[in-house]
Amino acid sequence: MTAVRNWLPRSPTNIQSIHFTVYSVKRFGTSRRREKCYIKCKDYYYYYLTFYYKSPIGLFTFYYMYFTLREKKAFILDPAGNMYYNWLFVITMPVMYNWTMIIARACFEELQEDYLTYWFAFDYVSDVIYILDMFLRTRTGYLEQGLLITDEKKLRERYLKTLQFKLDVVSMIPTDVLYLIVGMSYPEIRLNKLLRINRLFEFFSRTETRTNYPNMFRISNLVMYICIIIHWNACVYFSISKVIGFGADTWVYPNISLPEFSRLARKYVYSLYWSTLTLTTIGETPPPVQDSEYIFVVADFLIGVLIFATIVGNVGSMISNMNAARAEFQSRIDAIKQYMHFRKVSKDLEKRVIKWFDYLWTNKKAVDEREVLKYLPDKLRAEIAINVHLDTLKKVRIFADCEAGLLIELVLKLRPQVYSPGDYICRKGDIGREMYIIKEGKLAVVADDGITQFVVLSDGSYFGEISILNIKGSKAGNRRTANIKSIGYSDLFCLSKDDLMEALTEYPDAKAMLEEKGKQILLKDGLLDLDIAKLGADPKDLEEKVFRMDGAIDNLQTKFARLLAEYDATQQKIKERVTRIEKKMRSSGVEPDLSGVASWAICIQP
């Protein structure tokens, strides 16, 4: 760095000294010295070179120092990342090209000869992508005990030991040199390029897990496989016709001397049509004449049967999977209909029930969230619940400043509920056991007649939070103070009093804070009796605690009685075993010494 500092004021053309300094630091310097030099280059000399000299040589010198001295990080692909998925799409293109065009070029000579320049370009571009794919395989990480392995040596050694590496090497054998021997009319010498088919399968597998329409993707995938099989079969049919002789009989391709059948497009379309009819077994084709033709047709029929069975099986299972949710939902509706018919429910109520089910299905709300998420681990289920419901819960005033742990506990206990038009969520005087948060819809605070509306509550509103706290001194107690009715279909989140109290048992400070917030809200609204609030514990609360304590004591007595019975049974078994041992010893002529046993038996007496 001294050479750099001495060089700068003198001449912007003296560039050799700085190059030597940078090289020496990179080659012989320690990592700490390299880091210090790099920081100085970045923080000081950048401004000096670019702003003081304002010359291209200054910029060049800075960037030379910057990129030479900085530490290089290894490039590793995450197999679960977007970059790796995008690369799979790129490598899929040459794989599809080779699987479709090599066989076509080998069977249709005109296709190979008329577009030879294009084929060479496509072939060698695909070869370059294949080589790059082999390099990226050595830089693709893998999971070991859930951790991504990024060590280059491990990744390289792991890839070299796999069967896929051997297949990749075979696929890169330069068989194109055989063009110099056999000529340019034999593209089948590149059949080794087909060994990369696993990349195609991997891309389809990852796409199936990523897409939101997996069933449609599976059907499209199946159709593509069938089209490739039909394409290959069409090419083989044309080749067999060429070997036997065009127009030699009614089964082979017609004589190409006829203008109608001499065009390349007609050759391929005719062969494709014949292949489709044969493999799908849905049409009539000319019967074979020669033995080789019979053998080929028999093989085609067997393949066609497998294709037909595959189509029926896969499409049937896909349709079943697509309709599984609808079938389960319909079975629930049918059960409800049978019950209402058996109990002779009124027609108006029956219509309301059916409309409610229709609303659930139309708005995709028929799924039970707990049932769907029960297969996830607790951590992931909690994260999903936080992502979906936490912002909604924070809107409630009394929960605004609660600690994160309590909010997470409460989020997991929120239950979605759907109300029909005209349904009462609560009535005045009802005991408040739940609080509600409006997710979607409108609720009206109505008079006792159910018609007069005082206030309309919309998305994000909440009510009932004070009643579930059962705050001492509340003039309303834990009873509802208003009638709340659903105007249309309304989606609410419900939090029960029992769930709240269960969560608060682990957060006593939060419980005291919530009660204090509730008192302030009641005091602000004039619904708090301060004299009662200042009194000691509520006798009802003491009675409830005594009742719970009695229940706990009863449980302990039951457990103690069970343990005592087990102890008596064990003691009896031990006595019986000692008696049997004593009899065996006496029958053998040995007099047992029972002094220790007697003292032990006395000790274990209850």
Coordinates of C-alpha atoms in Angstrom, one line a residue:
M1 CA 0.0 0.0 0.0
T2 CA 3.0 2.3 0.5
A3 CA 3.9 1.9 -3.2
V4 CA 0.3 2.9 -4.1
R5 CA 0.4 5.9 -1.8
N6 CA 3.7 7.1 -3.2
W7 CA 2.6 6.5 -6.7
L8 CA -0.7 8.4 -6.7
P9 CA 0.5 12.0 -6.4
R10 CA 3.2 11.7 -9.0
S11 CA 1.8 10.3 -12.2
P12 CA -1.4 8.6 -13.3
T13 CA 0.6 6.7 -15.9
N14 CA 2.9 4.8 -13.5
I15 CA 0.6 1.8 -13.2
Q16 CA 3.2 -1.0 -12.9
S17 CA 4.1 -0.3 -9.3
I18 CA 0.5 -0.6 -8.1
H19 CA 0.0 -3.8 -10.1
F20 CA 3.1 -5.2 -8.4
T21 CA 1.8 -4.2 -4.9
V22 CA -1.6 -5.7 -5.5
Y23 CA -0.1 -8.9 -6.8
S24 CA 2.4 -9.2 -3.9
V25 CA -0.4 -8.6 -1.4
K26 CA -2.6 -11.2 -3.0
R27 CA 0.2 -13.8 -3.4
F28 CA 2.2 -13.4 -0.2
G29 CA 0.1 -11.4 2.2
T30 CA -2.0 -12.8 5.1
S31 CA -5.7 -12.7 5.0
R32 CA -5.8 -9.8 7.4
R33 CA -3.4 -7.8 5.3
R34 CA -5.5 -8.6 2.2
E35 CA -8.6 -7.5 4.0
K36 CA -7.1 -4.2 5.1
C37 CA -5.7 -3.5 1.7
Y38 CA -9.1 -4.2 0.2
I39 CA -10.9 -1.9 2.6
K40 CA -8.5 0.9 1.9
C41 CA -8.9 0.5 -1.8
K42 CA -12.6 0.6 -1.5
D43 CA -12.9 3.4 1.0
Y44 CA -10.0 5.8 0.0
Y45 CA -8.5 5.2 -3.3
Y46 CA -11.9 5.0 -5.1
Y47 CA -12.6 8.6 -4.4
Y48 CA -8.9 9.6 -5.0
L49 CA -8.6 7.9 -8.3
T50 CA -12.1 8.6 -9.7
F51 CA -12.7 12.1 -8.4
Y52 CA -9.2 13.6 -8.2
Y53 CA -7.8 12.4 -11.5
K54 CA -11.2 11.9 -13.2
S55 CA -9.4 9.6 -15.7
P56 CA -10.2 6.2 -17.2
I57 CA -6.9 4.9 -15.8
G58 CA -8.0 5.7 -12.3
L59 CA -11.2 3.7 -12.7
F60 CA -9.3 0.8 -14.2
T61 CA -6.8 0.8 -11.4
F62 CA -9.5 0.9 -8.7
Y63 CA -11.5 -2.0 -10.2
Y64 CA -8.3 -4.0 -10.7
M65 CA -7.5 -3.6 -7.0
Y66 CA -11.1 -4.2 -6.0
F67 CA -11.7 -7.4 -7.9
T68 CA -8.2 -8.8 -7.3
L69 CA -8.1 -8.4 -3.5
R70 CA -11.6 -9.3 -2.5
E71 CA -12.3 -12.8 -1.2
K72 CA -14.1 -15.0 -3.7
K73 CA -17.1 -17.0 -2.5
A74 CA -17.9 -20.4 -4.0
F75 CA -20.9 -20.6 -6.3
I76 CA -23.3 -23.2 -4.9
L77 CA -26.8 -24.0 -6.1
D78 CA -29.5 -24.6 -3.6
P79 CA -31.6 -27.5 -4.9
A80 CA -34.7 -25.9 -3.4
G81 CA -34.0 -22.5 -4.9
N82 CA -35.4 -20.7 -7.9
M83 CA -32.1 -20.6 -9.7
Y84 CA -31.8 -24.4 -9.6
Y85 CA -35.4 -24.8 -10.8
N86 CA -34.7 -22.3 -13.7
W87 CA -31.7 -24.3 -14.7
L88 CA -33.8 -27.5 -14.8
F89 CA -36.0 -25.7 -17.2
V90 CA -33.0 -24.8 -19.4
I91 CA -31.6 -28.3 -19.4
T92 CA -35.0 -29.7 -20.2
M93 CA -35.1 -27.9 -23.6
P94 CA -32.1 -29.8 -25.1
V95 CA -33.3 -33.1 -23.6
M96 CA -36.7 -32.7 -25.2
Y97 CA -35.0 -31.6 -28.5
N98 CA -32.8 -34.8 -28.6
W99 CA -35.7 -37.1 -27.6
T100 CA -37.9 -35.8 -30.4
M101 CA -35.6 -34.8 -33.2
I102 CA -32.8 -37.4 -33.3
I103 CA -35.2 -40.3 -34.1
A104 CA -37.1 -38.1 -36.6
R105 CA -33.9 -37.0 -38.4
A106 CA -32.7 -40.6 -38.5
C107 CA -35.9 -41.9 -40.1
F108 CA -36.8 -39.1 -42.4
E109 CA -33.7 -38.4 -44.6
E110 CA -35.1 -35.2 -46.1
L111 CA -35.5 -33.7 -42.6
Q112 CA -31.8 -34.3 -41.9
E113 CA -30.4 -33.2 -45.3
D114 CA -32.5 -30.1 -45.9
Y115 CA -31.8 -28.4 -42.5
L116 CA -28.3 -29.8 -41.8
T117 CA -26.9 -26.4 -40.8
Y118 CA -29.7 -25.8 -38.2
W119 CA -29.3 -29.3 -36.8
F120 CA -25.5 -28.8 -36.3
A121 CA -26.2 -25.5 -34.5
F122 CA -28.9 -27.0 -32.2
D123 CA -26.8 -30.1 -31.5
Y124 CA -23.7 -28.3 -30.4
V125 CA -25.7 -25.7 -28.4
S126 CA -27.3 -28.6 -26.5
D127 CA -23.9 -30.2 -26.0
V128 CA -22.6 -27.0 -24.4
I129 CA -25.6 -27.0 -22.1
Y130 CA -24.9 -30.6 -21.2
I131 CA -21.3 -29.8 -20.3
L132 CA -22.4 -26.8 -18.2
D133 CA -25.0 -29.1 -16.5
M134 CA -22.2 -31.5 -15.5
F135 CA -20.3 -28.5 -14.0
L136 CA -23.4 -27.3 -12.1
R137 CA -24.0 -30.8 -10.7
T138 CA -20.7 -30.5 -8.9
R139 CA -21.9 -27.2 -7.5
T140 CA -25.4 -28.3 -6.4
G141 CA -25.7 -28.6 -2.7
Y142 CA -27.6 -31.3 -0.8
L143 CA -29.2 -31.7 2.6
E144 CA -27.5 -33.6 5.4
Q145 CA -29.5 -33.7 8.6
G146 CA -31.5 -30.7 7.3
L147 CA -28.4 -28.6 6.6
L148 CA -27.3 -27.6 3.1
I149 CA -23.8 -28.9 2.3
T150 CA -21.8 -26.3 0.4
D151 CA -18.3 -27.8 0.5
E152 CA -17.1 -28.0 -3.1
K153 CA -14.9 -31.1 -2.5
K154 CA -17.8 -33.0 -0.9
L155 CA -20.2 -32.0 -3.6
R156 CA -17.7 -33.0 -6.3
E157 CA -16.9 -36.4 -4.7
R158 CA -20.5 -37.2 -4.2
Y159 CA -21.4 -36.5 -7.8
L160 CA -18.5 -38.6 -9.1
K161 CA -19.7 -41.6 -7.1
T162 CA -23.2 -41.6 -8.6
L163 CA -24.5 -43.6 -11.5
Q164 CA -25.7 -40.4 -13.1
F165 CA -22.1 -39.2 -13.5
K166 CA -21.3 -42.3 -15.5
L167 CA -24.4 -41.7 -17.7
D168 CA -23.4 -38.1 -18.1
V169 CA -20.0 -39.1 -19.2
V170 CA -21.4 -41.6 -21.7
S171 CA -23.8 -38.9 -23.0
M172 CA -20.8 -36.6 -23.7
I173 CA -18.8 -39.1 -25.7
P174 CA -18.0 -37.3 -29.0
T175 CA -19.8 -39.7 -31.3
D176 CA -20.1 -36.9 -33.8
V177 CA -16.6 -37.8 -35.1
L178 CA -18.3 -40.8 -36.7
Y179 CA -19.8 -38.4 -39.2
L180 CA -16.4 -38.3 -40.8
I181 CA -16.7 -42.1 -41.5
V182 CA -20.3 -42.8 -42.2
G183 CA -21.4 -39.4 -43.5
M184 CA -23.9 -36.8 -42.4
S185 CA -27.0 -38.9 -43.0
Y186 CA -26.8 -40.9 -39.8
P187 CA -27.9 -38.7 -36.8
E188 CA -28.6 -41.8 -34.8
I189 CA -25.0 -41.8 -33.8
R190 CA -26.0 -39.2 -31.3
L191 CA -28.4 -41.5 -29.4
N192 CA -26.2 -41.3 -26.4
K193 CA -27.5 -37.8 -25.8
L194 CA -30.8 -39.4 -24.7
L195 CA -29.2 -40.5 -21.4
R196 CA -30.0 -37.1 -19.8
I197 CA -33.7 -38.1 -19.5
N198 CA -33.6 -37.9 -15.7
R199 CA -33.3 -34.1 -15.9
L200 CA -36.6 -34.0 -17.6
F201 CA -38.2 -36.2 -14.9
E202 CA -36.7 -34.0 -12.2
F203 CA -38.0 -30.8 -13.7
F204 CA -41.5 -32.3 -14.0
S205 CA -41.4 -33.5 -10.4
R206 CA -40.4 -30.2 -9.0
T207 CA -43.0 -28.4 -11.2
E208 CA -45.7 -30.6 -9.8
T209 CA -44.8 -29.7 -6.3
R210 CA -44.6 -26.0 -7.1
T211 CA -47.7 -25.5 -9.2
N212 CA -51.1 -24.7 -7.8
Y213 CA -52.8 -27.0 -10.3
P214 CA -51.0 -30.3 -9.8
N215 CA -53.8 -32.4 -11.3
M216 CA -53.9 -30.5 -14.5
F217 CA -50.2 -30.7 -14.7
R218 CA -50.2 -34.4 -14.3
I219 CA -52.8 -34.8 -17.1
S220 CA -50.7 -32.6 -19.4
N221 CA -47.6 -34.6 -18.4
L222 CA -49.3 -37.8 -19.3
V223 CA -50.5 -36.5 -22.7
M224 CA -46.9 -35.4 -23.5
Y225 CA -45.5 -38.9 -22.7
I226 CA -48.1 -40.4 -24.9
C227 CA -47.3 -38.0 -27.8
I228 CA -43.6 -38.9 -27.6
I229 CA -44.4 -42.6 -27.7
I230 CA -46.7 -42.1 -30.7
H231 CA -44.0 -39.9 -32.4
W232 CA -41.3 -42.6 -31.9
N233 CA -43.7 -45.3 -33.2
A234 CA -44.5 -43.2 -36.3
C235 CA -40.8 -42.8 -37.1
V236 CA -40.1 -46.6 -36.6
Y237 CA -43.1 -47.4 -38.9
F238 CA -41.8 -45.2 -41.6
S239 CA -38.3 -46.8 -41.3
I240 CA -39.8 -50.3 -41.5
S241 CA -41.8 -49.2 -44.6
K242 CA -38.5 -48.0 -46.1
V243 CA -36.8 -51.3 -45.5
I244 CA -39.6 -53.4 -46.9
G245 CA -40.2 -51.0 -49.7
F246 CA -42.7 -48.1 -50.1
G247 CA -45.9 -49.3 -51.7
A248 CA -44.8 -53.0 -51.5
D249 CA -48.1 -53.9 -49.9
T250 CA -51.1 -52.3 -48.4
W251 CA -49.6 -52.1 -44.9
V252 CA -46.5 -50.1 -45.6
Y253 CA -46.3 -46.4 -46.5
P254 CA -47.5 -45.7 -50.1
N255 CA -45.1 -45.4 -53.0
I256 CA -43.2 -42.1 -52.6
S257 CA -43.0 -41.8 -56.4
L258 CA -46.6 -40.5 -56.3
P259 CA -46.5 -36.7 -55.9
E260 CA -49.2 -36.8 -53.2
F261 CA -47.0 -39.0 -50.9
S262 CA -43.6 -37.6 -51.7
R263 CA -43.7 -34.5 -49.5
L264 CA -42.0 -34.6 -46.1
A265 CA -45.0 -33.2 -44.3
R266 CA -47.3 -35.9 -45.8
K267 CA -44.8 -38.7 -44.9
Y268 CA -44.7 -37.6 -41.2
V269 CA -48.4 -36.9 -40.9
Y270 CA -49.4 -40.2 -42.5
S271 CA -47.0 -42.1 -40.2
L272 CA -48.2 -40.2 -37.2
Y273 CA -51.9 -40.9 -38.1
W274 CA -51.1 -44.6 -38.5
S275 CA -49.2 -44.7 -35.2
T276 CA -52.1 -43.0 -33.3
L277 CA -54.7 -45.3 -34.6
T278 CA -52.6 -48.4 -33.8
L279 CA -51.5 -47.4 -30.3
T280 CA -54.9 -46.1 -29.2
T281 CA -56.7 -49.0 -30.7
I282 CA -59.6 -46.8 -31.7
G283 CA -59.4 -47.0 -35.5
E284 CA -58.9 -49.5 -38.4
T285 CA -55.6 -49.7 -40.3
P286 CA -54.6 -51.9 -43.2
P287 CA -53.8 -55.5 -42.0
P288 CA -50.1 -56.6 -42.1
V289 CA -48.9 -58.9 -44.8
Q290 CA -45.4 -60.0 -44.0
D291 CA -44.1 -61.7 -40.8
S292 CA -42.1 -58.7 -39.8
E293 CA -45.2 -56.5 -40.1
Y294 CA -47.2 -58.9 -37.9
I295 CA -44.5 -58.8 -35.2
F296 CA -44.4 -55.0 -35.3
V297 CA -48.2 -54.7 -35.1
V298 CA -48.4 -57.2 -32.2
A299 CA -45.8 -55.2 -30.3
D300 CA -47.8 -52.0 -31.1
F301 CA -51.0 -53.5 -29.8
L302 CA -49.3 -54.5 -26.5
I303 CA -47.9 -51.0 -26.1
G304 CA -51.3 -49.6 -27.0
V305 CA -53.0 -51.7 -24.3
L306 CA -50.5 -50.4 -21.7
I307 CA -51.1 -46.9 -22.9
F308 CA -54.9 -47.3 -22.7
A309 CA -54.6 -48.8 -19.2
T310 CA -52.3 -46.0 -18.1
I311 CA -54.6 -43.3 -19.4
V312 CA -57.7 -44.8 -17.8
G313 CA -55.9 -45.4 -14.5
N314 CA -54.2 -42.1 -14.2
V315 CA -57.0 -39.9 -15.5
G316 CA -59.5 -41.8 -13.3
S317 CA -57.3 -41.2 -10.2
M318 CA -56.8 -37.6 -11.1
I319 CA -60.4 -36.9 -11.5
S320 CA -61.1 -38.7 -8.2
N321 CA -58.6 -36.5 -6.5
M322 CA -60.0 -33.4 -8.1
N323 CA -63.5 -34.3 -6.9
A324 CA -62.6 -35.7 -3.5
A325 CA -63.3 -32.5 -1.6
R326 CA -66.6 -32.1 -3.5
A327 CA -67.7 -35.7 -2.8
E328 CA -66.9 -35.4 0.9
F329 CA -68.7 -32.1 1.1
Q330 CA -71.7 -33.5 -0.7
S331 CA -71.9 -36.5 1.6
R332 CA -72.2 -34.0 4.5
I333 CA -75.0 -32.2 2.8
D334 CA -76.8 -35.4 2.1
A335 CA -76.5 -36.5 5.8
I336 CA -77.9 -33.2 6.9
K337 CA -80.8 -33.4 4.4
Q338 CA -81.7 -36.9 5.6
Y339 CA -81.6 -35.8 9.2
M340 CA -83.8 -32.8 8.5
H341 CA -86.3 -34.9 6.6
F342 CA -86.3 -37.5 9.4
R343 CA -87.0 -34.8 12.0
K344 CA -89.5 -33.0 9.8
V345 CA -87.7 -29.7 9.9
S346 CA -89.6 -26.8 8.4
K347 CA -89.0 -26.0 4.7
D348 CA -87.8 -22.4 5.4
L349 CA -85.1 -23.7 7.9
E350 CA -84.1 -26.4 5.4
K351 CA -83.6 -23.8 2.7
R352 CA -81.5 -21.7 5.0
V353 CA -79.3 -24.7 5.8
I354 CA -78.9 -25.5 2.1
K355 CA -78.0 -21.9 1.2
W356 CA -75.5 -21.9 4.0
F357 CA -73.7 -24.9 2.5
D358 CA -73.9 -23.4 -0.9
Y359 CA -72.2 -20.3 0.4
L360 CA -69.4 -22.3 2.0
W361 CA -68.7 -24.2 -1.2
T362 CA -69.0 -21.2 -3.6
N363 CA -66.6 -19.1 -1.5
K364 CA -64.2 -22.0 -0.9
K365 CA -64.8 -22.0 2.9
A366 CA -65.8 -25.6 3.3
V367 CA -62.3 -26.6 4.4
D368 CA -61.7 -27.3 8.0
E369 CA -58.5 -25.4 8.8
R370 CA -57.6 -27.6 11.7
E371 CA -58.1 -30.8 9.8
V372 CA -55.9 -29.5 6.9
L373 CA -53.1 -28.3 9.2
K374 CA -53.1 -31.2 11.6
Y375 CA -50.4 -33.1 9.7
L376 CA -47.9 -30.2 10.0
P377 CA -45.5 -30.0 12.9
D378 CA -46.4 -27.6 15.7
K379 CA -43.8 -25.1 14.6
L380 CA -45.0 -24.8 11.0
R381 CA -48.6 -24.8 12.1
A382 CA -47.9 -21.9 14.5
E383 CA -46.1 -19.9 11.8
I384 CA -49.0 -20.3 9.4
A385 CA -51.5 -19.3 12.1
I386 CA -49.3 -16.2 12.9
N387 CA -49.0 -15.3 9.2
V388 CA -52.8 -15.6 8.7
H389 CA -54.3 -14.3 12.0
L390 CA -51.8 -12.3 14.0
D391 CA -52.5 -9.0 12.4
T392 CA -56.2 -9.6 13.0
L393 CA -55.7 -10.3 16.7
K394 CA -53.5 -7.2 17.2
K395 CA -56.4 -5.0 16.2
V396 CA -58.2 -5.9 19.5
R397 CA -57.4 -3.1 22.0
I398 CA -56.7 -5.2 25.0
F399 CA -54.3 -7.5 23.1
A400 CA -52.4 -4.6 21.4
D401 CA -49.4 -4.5 23.8
C402 CA -49.3 -8.2 24.9
E403 CA -46.1 -10.1 24.6
A404 CA -45.5 -12.2 21.5
G405 CA -45.7 -15.6 23.3
L406 CA -49.3 -15.0 24.5
L407 CA -50.4 -13.7 21.1
I408 CA -49.0 -16.9 19.4
E409 CA -50.9 -19.0 22.0
L410 CA -54.1 -17.1 21.2
V411 CA -53.7 -17.2 17.5
L412 CA -53.6 -21.0 17.6
K413 CA -56.9 -21.0 19.5
L414 CA -58.9 -18.8 17.0
R415 CA -61.7 -20.7 15.4
P416 CA -63.4 -19.5 12.1
Q417 CA -67.2 -19.4 12.1
V418 CA -69.6 -18.5 9.3
Y419 CA -73.1 -17.0 10.0
S420 CA -76.0 -16.7 7.6
P421 CA -78.1 -13.6 7.0
G422 CA -80.3 -12.9 10.0
D423 CA -78.4 -15.1 12.4
Y424 CA -77.8 -13.7 15.9
I425 CA -74.3 -13.9 17.1
C426 CA -75.3 -12.9 20.6
R427 CA -78.4 -11.5 22.3
K428 CA -78.6 -9.0 25.1
G429 CA -78.3 -10.7 28.5
D430 CA -76.6 -13.8 27.2
I431 CA -73.6 -15.0 29.2
G432 CA -70.4 -14.0 27.3
R433 CA -68.3 -17.1 26.7
E434 CA -66.6 -16.0 23.5
M435 CA -65.2 -12.9 21.8
Y436 CA -65.5 -12.3 18.1
I437 CA -63.4 -10.6 15.4
I438 CA -65.0 -9.9 12.1
K439 CA -62.9 -11.2 9.2
E440 CA -65.4 -10.5 6.4
G441 CA -69.0 -9.4 6.3
K442 CA -71.2 -6.9 8.2
L443 CA -73.0 -7.2 11.6
A444 CA -75.6 -4.9 13.0
V445 CA -76.2 -3.9 16.6
V446 CA -80.0 -4.0 16.7
A447 CA -82.8 -3.2 19.2
D448 CA -84.9 -5.9 20.9
D449 CA -87.3 -5.9 17.9
G450 CA -84.5 -7.1 15.6
I451 CA -85.2 -4.4 13.0
T452 CA -83.9 -1.1 14.3
Q453 CA -80.1 -0.8 13.7
F454 CA -77.9 1.3 15.9
V455 CA -74.4 0.6 14.5
V456 CA -73.1 -1.5 11.7
L457 CA -69.8 -3.4 12.3
S458 CA -67.6 -4.2 9.3
D459 CA -64.3 -6.0 8.6
G460 CA -61.8 -5.8 11.4
S461 CA -64.3 -4.9 14.1
Y462 CA -64.5 -6.9 17.3
F463 CA -66.7 -7.3 20.3
G464 CA -67.1 -9.4 23.5
E465 CA -63.5 -9.0 24.7
I466 CA -64.5 -7.5 28.0
S467 CA -67.1 -10.2 28.9
I468 CA -64.7 -13.1 28.6
L469 CA -62.3 -11.4 31.1
N470 CA -65.1 -11.4 33.7
I471 CA -63.7 -8.3 35.3
K472 CA -64.8 -7.7 38.9
G473 CA -66.9 -4.5 39.3
S474 CA -68.3 -4.6 35.8
K475 CA -71.9 -3.4 35.9
A476 CA -72.8 -5.8 33.1
G477 CA -71.1 -8.7 34.7
N478 CA -70.1 -11.2 32.1
R479 CA -73.4 -10.8 30.2
R480 CA -73.9 -9.4 26.7
T481 CA -75.1 -5.8 26.6
A482 CA -76.4 -5.7 23.0
N483 CA -78.1 -7.8 20.3
I484 CA -75.7 -8.4 17.3
K485 CA -77.1 -9.8 14.1
S486 CA -75.5 -10.8 10.8
I487 CA -76.7 -8.7 7.9
G488 CA -75.4 -11.0 5.1
Y489 CA -73.0 -14.0 5.3
S490 CA -70.3 -13.1 7.8
D491 CA -66.9 -14.8 8.5
L492 CA -65.8 -14.4 12.1
F493 CA -63.0 -15.5 14.3
C494 CA -64.0 -16.8 17.7
L495 CA -61.9 -16.9 20.9
S496 CA -63.5 -18.7 23.8
K497 CA -63.1 -17.8 27.5
D498 CA -61.7 -21.2 28.4
D499 CA -59.0 -20.9 25.7
L500 CA -58.1 -17.5 26.8
M501 CA -57.8 -18.5 30.5
E502 CA -55.8 -21.6 29.5
A503 CA -53.3 -19.4 27.7
L504 CA -53.1 -16.9 30.5
T505 CA -52.2 -19.5 33.1
E506 CA -48.6 -19.4 31.7
Y507 CA -48.6 -15.6 31.6
P508 CA -49.8 -14.2 34.9
D509 CA -48.4 -10.7 34.3
A510 CA -50.3 -10.6 31.0
K511 CA -53.5 -11.6 32.8
A512 CA -53.1 -8.7 35.2
M513 CA -52.4 -6.3 32.4
L514 CA -55.4 -7.4 30.4
E515 CA -57.7 -7.0 33.4
E516 CA -56.3 -3.5 34.0
K517 CA -56.9 -2.6 30.4
G518 CA -60.4 -3.9 30.7
K519 CA -61.0 -1.9 33.8
Q520 CA -59.8 1.3 32.0
I521 CA -62.2 0.6 29.1
L522 CA -65.1 0.0 31.4
L523 CA -64.2 3.1 33.4
K524 CA -64.1 5.2 30.3
D525 CA -67.5 3.9 29.2
G526 CA -69.0 4.3 32.7
L527 CA -69.6 0.6 33.2
L528 CA -67.2 0.0 36.2
D529 CA -68.3 0.1 39.9
L530 CA -65.1 1.3 41.6
D531 CA -66.3 0.3 45.1
I532 CA -66.8 -3.3 44.1
A533 CA -63.6 -3.3 42.1
K534 CA -61.6 -2.2 45.2
L535 CA -62.9 -5.0 47.3
G536 CA -61.1 -8.2 47.9
A537 CA -61.5 -11.4 45.9
D538 CA -64.9 -12.2 44.8
P539 CA -66.5 -15.0 47.0
K540 CA -67.7 -16.7 43.8
D541 CA -64.1 -16.9 42.6
L542 CA -63.0 -18.3 46.0
E543 CA -65.8 -20.9 45.8
E544 CA -64.7 -21.8 42.3
K545 CA -61.1 -22.2 43.5
V546 CA -62.2 -24.4 46.5
F547 CA -64.3 -26.5 44.1
R548 CA -61.3 -27.0 41.9
M549 CA -59.1 -27.8 44.9
D550 CA -61.6 -30.5 46.0
G551 CA -61.5 -32.0 42.6
A552 CA -57.7 -32.1 42.7
I553 CA -57.8 -33.7 46.1
D554 CA -60.2 -36.4 44.8
N555 CA -57.9 -37.1 41.9
L556 CA -54.9 -37.5 44.3
Q557 CA -56.9 -39.8 46.5
T558 CA -57.9 -41.9 43.6
K559 CA -54.3 -42.2 42.4
F560 CA -53.1 -43.0 45.9
A561 CA -55.6 -45.8 46.3
R562 CA -54.6 -47.2 42.9
L563 CA -50.9 -47.2 43.9
L564 CA -51.7 -48.8 47.3
A565 CA -53.6 -51.6 45.6
E566 CA -50.7 -52.2 43.2
Y567 CA -48.3 -52.3 46.2
D568 CA -50.5 -54.9 48.0
A569 CA -50.6 -57.0 44.9
T570 CA -46.9 -56.8 44.5
Q571 CA -46.3 -57.7 48.1
Q572 CA -48.6 -60.8 47.8
K573 CA -46.7 -62.0 44.7
I574 CA -43.4 -61.7 46.5
K575 CA -44.6 -63.7 49.5
E576 CA -45.9 -66.4 47.2
R577 CA -42.5 -66.6 45.4
V578 CA -40.7 -66.8 48.7
T579 CA -42.9 -69.7 49.8
R580 CA -42.3 -71.6 46.6
I581 CA -38.5 -71.1 46.9
E582 CA -38.7 -72.4 50.5
K583 CA -40.6 -75.5 49.5
K584 CA -38.1 -76.3 46.7
M585 CA -35.2 -76.0 49.0
R586 CA -36.7 -78.3 51.7
S587 CA -37.6 -80.8 49.0
S588 CA -33.9 -80.8 48.0
G589 CA -32.8 -81.5 51.6
V590 CA -31.6 -78.0 52.3
E591 CA -32.9 -76.1 55.3
P592 CA -33.5 -72.5 54.3
D593 CA -32.3 -69.6 56.5
L594 CA -35.3 -67.4 56.8
S595 CA -34.1 -65.0 59.4
G596 CA -33.3 -62.3 56.8
V597 CA -36.5 -63.0 54.9
A598 CA -38.5 -62.7 58.1
S599 CA -37.0 -59.3 58.9
W600 CA -37.5 -58.1 55.3
A601 CA -41.2 -59.2 55.5
I602 CA -41.6 -57.3 58.7
C603 CA -40.1 -54.2 57.1
I604 CA -42.5 -54.2 54.1
Q605 CA -45.7 -54.5 56.2
P606 CA -47.9 -51.5 55.6

